[in-house]
CSV table of C-alpha atoms and ligand atoms in Angstrom, one decimal:
chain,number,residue,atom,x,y,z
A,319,UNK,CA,3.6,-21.5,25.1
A,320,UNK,CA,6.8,-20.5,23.5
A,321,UNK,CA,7.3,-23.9,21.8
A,322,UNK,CA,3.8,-23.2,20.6
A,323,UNK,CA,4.7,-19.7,18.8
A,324,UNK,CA,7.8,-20.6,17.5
A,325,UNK,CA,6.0,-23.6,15.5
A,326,UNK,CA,3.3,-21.1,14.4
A,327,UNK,CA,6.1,-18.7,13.2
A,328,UNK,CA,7.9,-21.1,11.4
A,329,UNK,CA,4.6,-23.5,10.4
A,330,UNK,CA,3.0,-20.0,8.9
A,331,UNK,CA,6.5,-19.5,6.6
A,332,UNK,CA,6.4,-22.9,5.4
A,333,UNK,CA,2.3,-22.9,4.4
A,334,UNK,CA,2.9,-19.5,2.6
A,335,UNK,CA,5.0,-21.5,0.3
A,336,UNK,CA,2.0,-24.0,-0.8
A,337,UNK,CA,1.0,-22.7,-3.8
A,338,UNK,CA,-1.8,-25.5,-4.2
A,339,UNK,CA,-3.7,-23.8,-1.4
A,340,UNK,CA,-4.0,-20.5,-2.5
A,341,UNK,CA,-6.6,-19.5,-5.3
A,342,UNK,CA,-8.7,-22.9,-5.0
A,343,UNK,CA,-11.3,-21.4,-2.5
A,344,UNK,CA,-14.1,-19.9,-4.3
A,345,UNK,CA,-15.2,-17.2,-2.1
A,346,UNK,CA,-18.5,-15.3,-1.6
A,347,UNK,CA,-18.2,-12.7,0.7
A,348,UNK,CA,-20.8,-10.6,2.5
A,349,UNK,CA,-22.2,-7.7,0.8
A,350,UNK,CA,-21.1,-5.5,4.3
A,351,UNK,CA,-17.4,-6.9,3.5
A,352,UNK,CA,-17.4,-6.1,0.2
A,353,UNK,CA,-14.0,-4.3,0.6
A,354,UNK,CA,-12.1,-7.5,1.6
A,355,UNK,CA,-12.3,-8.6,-1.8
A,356,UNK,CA,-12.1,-5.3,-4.2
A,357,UNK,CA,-8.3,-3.9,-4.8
A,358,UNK,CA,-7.2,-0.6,-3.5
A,359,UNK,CA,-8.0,0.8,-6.6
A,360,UNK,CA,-11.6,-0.4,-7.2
A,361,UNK,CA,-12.3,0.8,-3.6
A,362,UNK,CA,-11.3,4.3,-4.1
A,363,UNK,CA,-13.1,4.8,-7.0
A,364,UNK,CA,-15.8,3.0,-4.8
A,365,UNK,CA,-15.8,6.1,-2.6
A,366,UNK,CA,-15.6,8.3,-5.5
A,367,UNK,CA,-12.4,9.3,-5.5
A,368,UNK,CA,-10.2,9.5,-8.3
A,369,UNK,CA,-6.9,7.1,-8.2
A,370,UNK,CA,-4.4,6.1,-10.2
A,371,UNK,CA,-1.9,3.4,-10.1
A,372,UNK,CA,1.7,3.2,-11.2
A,373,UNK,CA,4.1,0.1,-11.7
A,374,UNK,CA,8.2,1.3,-11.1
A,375,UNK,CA,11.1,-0.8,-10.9
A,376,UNK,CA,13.8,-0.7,-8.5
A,377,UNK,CA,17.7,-0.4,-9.4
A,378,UNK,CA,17.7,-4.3,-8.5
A,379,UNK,CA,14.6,-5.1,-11.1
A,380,UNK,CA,11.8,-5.5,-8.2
A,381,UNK,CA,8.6,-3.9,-9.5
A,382,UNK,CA,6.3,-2.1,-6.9
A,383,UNK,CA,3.1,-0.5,-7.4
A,384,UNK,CA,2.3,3.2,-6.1
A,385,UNK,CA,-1.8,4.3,-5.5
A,386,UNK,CA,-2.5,8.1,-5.6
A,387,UNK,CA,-5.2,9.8,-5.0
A,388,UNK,CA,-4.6,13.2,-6.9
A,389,UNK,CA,-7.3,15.3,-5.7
A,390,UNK,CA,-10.3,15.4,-2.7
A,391,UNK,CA,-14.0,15.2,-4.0
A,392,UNK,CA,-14.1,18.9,-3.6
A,393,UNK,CA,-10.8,19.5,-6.6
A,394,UNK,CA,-8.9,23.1,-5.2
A,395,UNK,CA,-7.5,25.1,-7.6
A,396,UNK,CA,-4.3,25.9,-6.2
A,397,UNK,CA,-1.0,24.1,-6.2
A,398,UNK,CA,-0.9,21.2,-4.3
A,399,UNK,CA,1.7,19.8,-1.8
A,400,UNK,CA,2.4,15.9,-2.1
A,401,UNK,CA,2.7,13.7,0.3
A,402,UNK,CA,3.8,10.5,0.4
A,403,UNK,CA,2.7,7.9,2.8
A,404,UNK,CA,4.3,4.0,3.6
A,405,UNK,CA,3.2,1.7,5.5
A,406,UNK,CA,4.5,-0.7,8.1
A,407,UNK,CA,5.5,-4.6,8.2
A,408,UNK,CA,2.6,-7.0,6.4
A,409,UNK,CA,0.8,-4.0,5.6
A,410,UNK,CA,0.3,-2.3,1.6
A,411,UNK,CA,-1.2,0.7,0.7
A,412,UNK,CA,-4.6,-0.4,1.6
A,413,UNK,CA,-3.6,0.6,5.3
A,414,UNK,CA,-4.7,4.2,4.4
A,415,UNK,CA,-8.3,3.8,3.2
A,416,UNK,CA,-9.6,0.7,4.9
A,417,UNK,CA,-11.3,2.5,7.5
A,418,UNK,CA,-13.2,4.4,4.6
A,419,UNK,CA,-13.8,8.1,3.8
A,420,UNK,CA,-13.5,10.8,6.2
A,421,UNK,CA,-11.6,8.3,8.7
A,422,UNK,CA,-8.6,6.7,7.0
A,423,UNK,CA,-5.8,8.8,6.1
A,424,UNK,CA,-5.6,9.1,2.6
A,425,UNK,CA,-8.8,10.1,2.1
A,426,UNK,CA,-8.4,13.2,4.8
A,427,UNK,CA,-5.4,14.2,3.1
A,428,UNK,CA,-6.8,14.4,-0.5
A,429,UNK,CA,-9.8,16.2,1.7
A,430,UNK,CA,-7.2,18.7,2.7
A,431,UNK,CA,-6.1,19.2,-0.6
A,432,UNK,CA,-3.3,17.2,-0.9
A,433,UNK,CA,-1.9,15.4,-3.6
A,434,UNK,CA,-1.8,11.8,-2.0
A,435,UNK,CA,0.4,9.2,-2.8
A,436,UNK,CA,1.2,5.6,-1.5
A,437,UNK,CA,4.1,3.1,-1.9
A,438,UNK,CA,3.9,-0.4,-1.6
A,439,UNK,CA,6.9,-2.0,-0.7
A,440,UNK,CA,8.9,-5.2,-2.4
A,441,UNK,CA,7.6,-8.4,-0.8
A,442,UNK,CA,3.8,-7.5,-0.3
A,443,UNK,CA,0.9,-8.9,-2.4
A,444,UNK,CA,0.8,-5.5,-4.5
A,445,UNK,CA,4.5,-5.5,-4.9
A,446,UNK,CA,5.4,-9.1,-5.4
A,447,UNK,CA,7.1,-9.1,-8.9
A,448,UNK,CA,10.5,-8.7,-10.2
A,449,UNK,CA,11.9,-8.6,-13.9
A,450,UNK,CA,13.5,-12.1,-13.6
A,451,UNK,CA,13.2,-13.4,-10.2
A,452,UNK,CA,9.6,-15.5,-9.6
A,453,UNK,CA,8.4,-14.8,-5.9
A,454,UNK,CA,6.4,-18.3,-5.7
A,455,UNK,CA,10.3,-20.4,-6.8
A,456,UNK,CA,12.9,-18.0,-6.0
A,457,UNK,CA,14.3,-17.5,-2.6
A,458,UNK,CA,16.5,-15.1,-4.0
A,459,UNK,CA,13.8,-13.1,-4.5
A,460,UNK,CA,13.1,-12.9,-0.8
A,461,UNK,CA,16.3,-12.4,0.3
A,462,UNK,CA,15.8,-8.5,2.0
A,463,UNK,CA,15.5,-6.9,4.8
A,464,UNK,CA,14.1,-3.2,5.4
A,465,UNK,CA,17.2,-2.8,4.5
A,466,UNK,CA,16.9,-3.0,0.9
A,467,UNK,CA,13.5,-1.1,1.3
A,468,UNK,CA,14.8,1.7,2.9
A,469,UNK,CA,17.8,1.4,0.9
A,470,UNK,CA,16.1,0.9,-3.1
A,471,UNK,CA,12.4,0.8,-2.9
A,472,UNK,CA,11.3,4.1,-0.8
A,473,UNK,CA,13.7,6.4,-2.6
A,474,UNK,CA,12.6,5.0,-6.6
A,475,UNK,CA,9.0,5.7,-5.4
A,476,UNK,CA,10.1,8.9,-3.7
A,477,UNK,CA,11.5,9.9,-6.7
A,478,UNK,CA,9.1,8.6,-9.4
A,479,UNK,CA,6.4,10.6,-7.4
A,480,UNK,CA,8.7,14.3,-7.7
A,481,UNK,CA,9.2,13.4,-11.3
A,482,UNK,CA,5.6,13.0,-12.0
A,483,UNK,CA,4.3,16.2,-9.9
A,484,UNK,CA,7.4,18.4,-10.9
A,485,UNK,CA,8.3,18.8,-7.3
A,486,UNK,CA,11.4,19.4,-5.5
A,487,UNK,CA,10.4,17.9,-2.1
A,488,UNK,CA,7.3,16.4,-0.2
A,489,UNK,CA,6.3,15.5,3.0
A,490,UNK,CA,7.0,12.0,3.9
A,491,UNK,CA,4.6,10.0,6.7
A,492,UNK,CA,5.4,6.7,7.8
A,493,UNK,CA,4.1,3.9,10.1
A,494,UNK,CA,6.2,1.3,11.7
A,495,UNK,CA,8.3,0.1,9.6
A,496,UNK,CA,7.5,2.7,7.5
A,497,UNK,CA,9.2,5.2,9.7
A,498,UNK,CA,12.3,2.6,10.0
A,499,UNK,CA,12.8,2.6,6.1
A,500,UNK,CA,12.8,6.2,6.4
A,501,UNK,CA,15.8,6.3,8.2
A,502,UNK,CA,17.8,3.9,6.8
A,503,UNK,CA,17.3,6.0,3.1
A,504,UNK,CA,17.9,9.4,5.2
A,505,UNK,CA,21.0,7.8,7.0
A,506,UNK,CA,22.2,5.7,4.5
A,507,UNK,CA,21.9,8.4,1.6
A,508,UNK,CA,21.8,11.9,3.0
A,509,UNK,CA,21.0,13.5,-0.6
A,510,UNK,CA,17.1,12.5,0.0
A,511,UNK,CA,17.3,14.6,2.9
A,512,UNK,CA,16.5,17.5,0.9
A,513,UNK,CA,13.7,15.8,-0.8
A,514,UNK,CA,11.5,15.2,2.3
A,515,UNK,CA,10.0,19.0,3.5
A,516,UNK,CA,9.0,16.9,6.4
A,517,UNK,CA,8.6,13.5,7.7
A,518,UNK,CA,5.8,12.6,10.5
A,519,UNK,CA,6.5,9.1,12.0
A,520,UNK,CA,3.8,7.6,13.1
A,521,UNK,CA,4.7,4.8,16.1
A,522,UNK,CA,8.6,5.8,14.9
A,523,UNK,CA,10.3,2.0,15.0
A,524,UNK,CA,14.4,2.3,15.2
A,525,UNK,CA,15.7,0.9,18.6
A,526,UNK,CA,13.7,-1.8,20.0
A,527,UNK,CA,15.3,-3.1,23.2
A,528,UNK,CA,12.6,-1.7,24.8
A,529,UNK,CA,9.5,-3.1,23.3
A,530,UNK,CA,6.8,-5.3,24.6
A,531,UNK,CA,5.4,-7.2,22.6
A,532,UNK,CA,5.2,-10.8,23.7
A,533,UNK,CA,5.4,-12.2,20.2
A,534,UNK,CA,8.5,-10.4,19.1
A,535,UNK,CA,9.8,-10.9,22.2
A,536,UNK,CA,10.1,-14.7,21.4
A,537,UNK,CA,10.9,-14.3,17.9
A,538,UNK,CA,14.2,-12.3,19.1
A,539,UNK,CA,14.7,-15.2,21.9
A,540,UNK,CA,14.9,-17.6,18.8
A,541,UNK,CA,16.3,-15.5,16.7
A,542,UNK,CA,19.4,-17.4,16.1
A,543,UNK,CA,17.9,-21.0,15.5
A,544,UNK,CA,15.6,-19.7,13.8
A,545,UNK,CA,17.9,-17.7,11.7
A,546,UNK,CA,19.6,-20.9,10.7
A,547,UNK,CA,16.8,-23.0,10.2
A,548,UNK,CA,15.4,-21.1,7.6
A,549,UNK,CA,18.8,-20.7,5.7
A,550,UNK,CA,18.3,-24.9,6.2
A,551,UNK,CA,15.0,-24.8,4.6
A,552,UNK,CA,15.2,-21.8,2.5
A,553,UNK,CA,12.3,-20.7,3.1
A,554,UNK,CA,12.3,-16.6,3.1
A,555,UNK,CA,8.6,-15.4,2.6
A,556,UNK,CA,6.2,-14.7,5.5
A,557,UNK,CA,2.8,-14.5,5.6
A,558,UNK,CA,1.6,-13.7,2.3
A,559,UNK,CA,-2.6,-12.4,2.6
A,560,UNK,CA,-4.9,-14.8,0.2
A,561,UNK,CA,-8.1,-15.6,-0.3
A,562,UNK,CA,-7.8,-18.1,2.9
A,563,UNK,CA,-7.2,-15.2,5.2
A,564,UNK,CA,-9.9,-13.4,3.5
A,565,UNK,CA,-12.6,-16.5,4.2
A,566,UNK,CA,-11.0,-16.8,8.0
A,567,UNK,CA,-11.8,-13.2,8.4
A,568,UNK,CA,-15.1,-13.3,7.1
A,569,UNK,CA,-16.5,-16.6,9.0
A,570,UNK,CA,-14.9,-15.1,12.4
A,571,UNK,CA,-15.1,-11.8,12.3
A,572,UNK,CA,-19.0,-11.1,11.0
A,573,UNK,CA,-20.1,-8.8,13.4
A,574,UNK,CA,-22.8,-10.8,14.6
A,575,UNK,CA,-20.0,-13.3,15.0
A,576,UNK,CA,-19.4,-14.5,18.6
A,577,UNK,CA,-16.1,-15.8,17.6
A,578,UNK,CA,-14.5,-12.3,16.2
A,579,UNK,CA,-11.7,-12.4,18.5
A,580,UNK,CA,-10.5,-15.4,17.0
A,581,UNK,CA,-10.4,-14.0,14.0
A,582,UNK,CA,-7.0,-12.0,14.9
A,583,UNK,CA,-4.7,-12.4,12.4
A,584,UNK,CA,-0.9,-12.5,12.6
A,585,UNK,CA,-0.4,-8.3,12.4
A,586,UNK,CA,-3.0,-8.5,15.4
A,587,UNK,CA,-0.9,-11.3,17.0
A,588,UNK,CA,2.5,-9.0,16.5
A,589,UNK,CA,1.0,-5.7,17.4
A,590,UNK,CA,-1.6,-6.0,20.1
A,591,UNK,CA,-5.0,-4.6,19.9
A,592,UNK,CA,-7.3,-2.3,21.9
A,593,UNK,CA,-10.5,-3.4,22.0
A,594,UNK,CA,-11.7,0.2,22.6
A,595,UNK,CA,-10.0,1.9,19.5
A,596,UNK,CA,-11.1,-0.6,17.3
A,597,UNK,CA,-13.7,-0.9,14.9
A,598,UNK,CA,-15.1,-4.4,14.7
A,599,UNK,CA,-17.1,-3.9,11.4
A,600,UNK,CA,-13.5,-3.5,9.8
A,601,UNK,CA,-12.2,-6.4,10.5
A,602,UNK,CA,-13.1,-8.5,7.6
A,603,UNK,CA,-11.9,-6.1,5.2
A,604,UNK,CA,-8.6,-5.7,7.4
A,605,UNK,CA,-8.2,-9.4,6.9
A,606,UNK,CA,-8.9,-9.2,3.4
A,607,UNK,CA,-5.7,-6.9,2.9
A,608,UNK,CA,-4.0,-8.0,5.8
A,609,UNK,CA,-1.6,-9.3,6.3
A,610,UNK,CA,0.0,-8.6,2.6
A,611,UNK,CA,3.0,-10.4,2.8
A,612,UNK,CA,6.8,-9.7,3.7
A,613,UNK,CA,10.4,-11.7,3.6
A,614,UNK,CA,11.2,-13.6,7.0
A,615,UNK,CA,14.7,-11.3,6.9
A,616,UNK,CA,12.5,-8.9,7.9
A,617,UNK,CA,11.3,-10.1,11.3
A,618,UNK,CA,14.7,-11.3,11.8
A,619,UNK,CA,16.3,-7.6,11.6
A,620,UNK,CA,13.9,-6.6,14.0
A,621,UNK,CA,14.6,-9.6,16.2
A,622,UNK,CA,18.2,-8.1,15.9
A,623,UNK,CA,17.4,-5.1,16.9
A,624,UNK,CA,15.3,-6.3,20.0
A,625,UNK,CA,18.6,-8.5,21.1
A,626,UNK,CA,21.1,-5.4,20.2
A,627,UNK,CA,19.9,-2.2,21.0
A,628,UNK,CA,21.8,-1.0,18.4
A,629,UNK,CA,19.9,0.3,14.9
A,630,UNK,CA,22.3,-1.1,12.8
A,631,UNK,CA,22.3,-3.0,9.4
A,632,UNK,CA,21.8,-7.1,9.3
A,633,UNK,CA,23.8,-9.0,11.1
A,634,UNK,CA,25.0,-12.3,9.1
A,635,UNK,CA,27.5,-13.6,12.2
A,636,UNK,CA,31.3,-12.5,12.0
A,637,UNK,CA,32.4,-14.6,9.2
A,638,UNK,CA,29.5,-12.9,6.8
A,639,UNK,CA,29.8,-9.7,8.4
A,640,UNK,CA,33.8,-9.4,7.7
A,641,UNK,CA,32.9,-10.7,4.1
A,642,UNK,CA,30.0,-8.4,3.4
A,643,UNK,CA,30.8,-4.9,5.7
A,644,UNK,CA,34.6,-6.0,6.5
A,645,UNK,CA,34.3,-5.6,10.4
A,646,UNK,CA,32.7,-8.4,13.1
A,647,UNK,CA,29.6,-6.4,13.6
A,648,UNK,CA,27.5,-4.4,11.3
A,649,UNK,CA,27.3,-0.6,10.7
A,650,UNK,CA,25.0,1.5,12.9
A,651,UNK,CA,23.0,3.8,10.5
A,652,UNK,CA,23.9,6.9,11.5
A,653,UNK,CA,20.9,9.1,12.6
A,654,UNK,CA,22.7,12.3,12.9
A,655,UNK,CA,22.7,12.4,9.0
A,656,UNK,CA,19.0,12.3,9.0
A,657,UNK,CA,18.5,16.4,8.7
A,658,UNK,CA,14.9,16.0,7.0
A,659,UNK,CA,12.8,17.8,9.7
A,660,UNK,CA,11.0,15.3,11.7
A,661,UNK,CA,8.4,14.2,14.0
A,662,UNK,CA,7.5,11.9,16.5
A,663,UNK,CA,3.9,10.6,16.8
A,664,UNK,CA,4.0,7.7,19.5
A,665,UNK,CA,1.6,6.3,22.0
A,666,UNK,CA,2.0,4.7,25.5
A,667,UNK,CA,0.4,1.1,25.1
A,668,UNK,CA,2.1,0.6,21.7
A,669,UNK,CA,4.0,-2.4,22.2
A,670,UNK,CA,6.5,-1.9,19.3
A,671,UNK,CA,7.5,1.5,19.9
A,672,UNK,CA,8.7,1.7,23.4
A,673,UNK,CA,9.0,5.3,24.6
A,674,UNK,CA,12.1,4.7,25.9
A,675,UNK,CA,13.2,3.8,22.4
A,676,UNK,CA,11.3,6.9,20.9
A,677,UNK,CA,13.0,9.5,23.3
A,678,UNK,CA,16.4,8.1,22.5
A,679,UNK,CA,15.7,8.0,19.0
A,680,UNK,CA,14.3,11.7,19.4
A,681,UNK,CA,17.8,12.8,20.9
A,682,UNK,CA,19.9,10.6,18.1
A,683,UNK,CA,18.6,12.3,15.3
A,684,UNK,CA,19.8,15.2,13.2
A,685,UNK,CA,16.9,17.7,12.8
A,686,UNK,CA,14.6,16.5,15.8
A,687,UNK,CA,10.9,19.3,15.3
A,688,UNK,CA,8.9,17.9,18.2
A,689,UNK,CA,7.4,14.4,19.4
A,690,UNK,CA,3.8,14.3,20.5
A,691,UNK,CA,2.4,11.6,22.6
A,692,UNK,CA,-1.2,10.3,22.0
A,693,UNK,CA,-3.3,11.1,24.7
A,694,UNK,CA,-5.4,8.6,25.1
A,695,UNK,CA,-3.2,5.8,27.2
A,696,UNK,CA,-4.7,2.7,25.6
A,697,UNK,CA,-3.9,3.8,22.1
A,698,UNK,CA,-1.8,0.9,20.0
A,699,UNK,CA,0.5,0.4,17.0
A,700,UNK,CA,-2.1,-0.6,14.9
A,701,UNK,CA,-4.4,2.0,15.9
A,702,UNK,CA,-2.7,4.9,13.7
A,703,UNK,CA,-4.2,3.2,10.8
A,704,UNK,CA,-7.4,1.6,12.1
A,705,UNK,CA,-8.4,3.1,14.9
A,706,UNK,CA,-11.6,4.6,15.5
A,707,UNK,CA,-10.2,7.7,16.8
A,708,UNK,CA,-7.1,7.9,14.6
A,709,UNK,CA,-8.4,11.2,13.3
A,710,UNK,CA,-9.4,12.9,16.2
A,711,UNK,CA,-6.4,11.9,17.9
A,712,UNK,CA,-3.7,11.8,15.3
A,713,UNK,CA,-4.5,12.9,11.7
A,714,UNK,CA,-5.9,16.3,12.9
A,715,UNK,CA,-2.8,17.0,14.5
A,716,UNK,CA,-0.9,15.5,11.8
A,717,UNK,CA,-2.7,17.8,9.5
A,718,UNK,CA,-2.1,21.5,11.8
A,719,UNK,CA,1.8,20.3,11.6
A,720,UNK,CA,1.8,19.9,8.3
A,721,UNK,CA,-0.1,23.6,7.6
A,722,UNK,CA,2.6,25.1,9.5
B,2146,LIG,C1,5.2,-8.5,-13.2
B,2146,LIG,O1,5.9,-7.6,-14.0
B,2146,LIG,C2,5.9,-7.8,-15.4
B,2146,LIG,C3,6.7,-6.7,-16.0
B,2146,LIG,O2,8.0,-7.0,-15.9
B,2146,LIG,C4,4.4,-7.8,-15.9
B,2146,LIG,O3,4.4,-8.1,-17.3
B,2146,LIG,C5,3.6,-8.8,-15.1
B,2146,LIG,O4,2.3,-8.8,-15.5
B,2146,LIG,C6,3.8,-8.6,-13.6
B,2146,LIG,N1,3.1,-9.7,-12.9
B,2146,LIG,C7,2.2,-9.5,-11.9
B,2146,LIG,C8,1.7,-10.7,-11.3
B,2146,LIG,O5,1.9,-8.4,-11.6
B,2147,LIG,C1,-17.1,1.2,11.8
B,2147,LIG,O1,-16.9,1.0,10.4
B,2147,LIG,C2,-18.1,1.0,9.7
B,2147,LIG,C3,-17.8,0.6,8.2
B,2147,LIG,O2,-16.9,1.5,7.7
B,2147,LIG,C4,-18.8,2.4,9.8
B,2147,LIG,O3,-20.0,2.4,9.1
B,2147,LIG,C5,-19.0,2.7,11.2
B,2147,LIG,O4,-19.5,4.0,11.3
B,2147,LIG,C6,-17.7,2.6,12.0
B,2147,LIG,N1,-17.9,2.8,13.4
B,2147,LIG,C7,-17.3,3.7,14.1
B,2147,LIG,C8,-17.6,3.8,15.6
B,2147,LIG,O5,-16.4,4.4,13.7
């Protein structure tokens, strides 16, 4: 079982890199799954919404795109609040609208009146560009962590998106690693602090010794090997989404499909599922955007984490670690710098966020508001963005808060 995973992990990092495979497979799908194949722009304005997209570069050159959605179908006339949403490992913006009007998130908030905005981090299929280096040759280009997201990409888009509205601050709402990346920018540099009026993290990922999912669990077992294998290989992207996944999603998961479980795809794999809170009729367009790519460094942080307990910066083994932070181990990021108020949105069967690891976090950071636990027990990682009840449960809730 183990041997198993560990050569789907490290078989799935060495097919993203075969080029030849991707764009070959001229794909029909079904009318009901239309959404699997249309961008996240094209759906929006599907739904009528209005949205506009943004390209801005990074202080190291990577170019990432930004959706927003500037106004509800019902435009208010007063002035609006931003927010700012990111999403979690192999996910992209498309995380906030797959589950379609009146459901996903996006489209509740621009209900609401907001002035919706969401980033797409380096590394994902929306995101995958640089001024010099080429994704598809360069392993440079892949060499980051969340880290570097936390560190570059979150505050340019954070701050493109107060330039552009003429704002001093906005709410920021994360998921998974979204939530991490938050930190390490709020830690890391404390002048954003002031930027963020709030930030709602939503299954809030900073310690893991205390998670549960199986997959991890093995990746962090092998994190070492693995670590050096793939320095061997030089291999650094994970996963990409293409057109394969898209066909896999739509030959196993039509709902008249018999097969549909089989059609769980790595995020499903990583994060767990409950069968309940799920909407089966999404899954084809889920696997049409998911999952959108990442660097392996990625998984590997985590893994770090998992092993250490510690929420600390990448660990590259003594020699690299004197070299690049001149001490044997690396530098905790400091959560008591994080004074952006914040929340805690986090579940009991999510097998990433432990609630061990969500209480300690709670207590470690610098302006802790309140933590709310999902009350329904079965609730899941992935459910904040796909579940059926994600509004009723979470967005309503997230909504009141943010009124206040
Ligand atoms: C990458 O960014 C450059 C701008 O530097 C742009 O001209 C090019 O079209 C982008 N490529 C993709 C695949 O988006
Ligand atoms: C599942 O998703 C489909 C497509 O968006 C939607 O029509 C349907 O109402 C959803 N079902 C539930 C129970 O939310």
């Amino acid at each position: 079982m183990l041997t198993f995973l560990v050569v789907c992990f490290v078989g799935s990092v060495l097919s993203a890199r075969i080029p030849s495979q991707r764009n070959k497979l001229d794909f029909q799908p079904y009318s009901d799954s239309e959404d699997a194949k249309l961008t996240v722009l094209q759906i929006i304005t599907k739904y009528g919404y209005p949205c506009e997209e943004y390209q801005v570069k990074t202080p190291d050159n990577y170019i990432l795109t930004i959706h927003r959605i500037p106004n509800g179908k019902k435009p208010t006339q007063t002035t609006k609040e931003v927010v700012y949403l990111q999403h979690g490992l192999l996910s992209s913006s498309a995380d906030w609208i797959i589950s379609g009007p009146g459901k996903g998130l996006a489209y509740v908030l621009a209900d609401e009146g907001y002035d919706v905005w969401m980033g797409n981090v380096r590394g994902n299929k929306l995101s995958r560009n640089h001024t010099y280096l080429n994704p598809d040759t360069s392993d440079e280009f892949w060499d980051f962590s969340w880290h570097e997201i936390g560190y570059y990409d979150v505050p340019t888009m954070v701050d493109f998106v107060l330039e552009r509205t003429n704002k001093e601050s906005l709410f920021h709402i994360g998921h998974s690693q979204g939530t991490t990346t938050f930190y390490v920018m709020t830690s890391l540099r404390p002048d954003y602090n002031s930027k963020i009026k709030a930030h709602f993290s939503l299954a809030p990922i900073a310690f893991m010794n205390h998670m549960t999912s199986p997959l991890m669990h093995v990746v962090a077992f092998w994190q070492k090997p693995l670590s050096v294998l793939l320095n061997l290989i030089g291999v650094r992207e994970f996963l990409p989404s293409n057109e394969f996944m898209a066909m896999g999603g739509n030959i196993l998961c039509g709902d008249d499909s018999l097969t549909q479980i089989l059609c769980t795809n790595s995020l499903f794999a990583i994060c767990g599922f409950s069968p309940n809170e799920m909407n089966a009729t999404l899954l084809p367009i889920m696997s049409g955007h998911t999952p959108a790519g990442s660097s392996t460094k990625q998984f590997l942080h985590y893994a770090q984490e998992i092993n250490s307990g510690k929420f600390r910066r990448y660990d590259y083994g003594i020699v690299g670690n004197l070299q690049k932070y001149g001490s044997m181990w690396p530098p905790n990021y400091d959560l008591s710098k994080v004074t952006a108020p914040v929340y805690l949105i986090y579940s009991n069967n999510d097998w990433l966020a432990g609630k061990i690891d969500v209480e300690r976090l709670y207590k470690s950071l610098g302006n802790s508001k309140g933590r709310f636990l999902v009350s329904e027990k079965s609730f899941n990682h992935l459910d904040y963005v796909f579940g059926i009840r994600a509004r009723e449960l979470v967005y309503n809730k997230l909504v009141s808060l943010m009124k206040h």
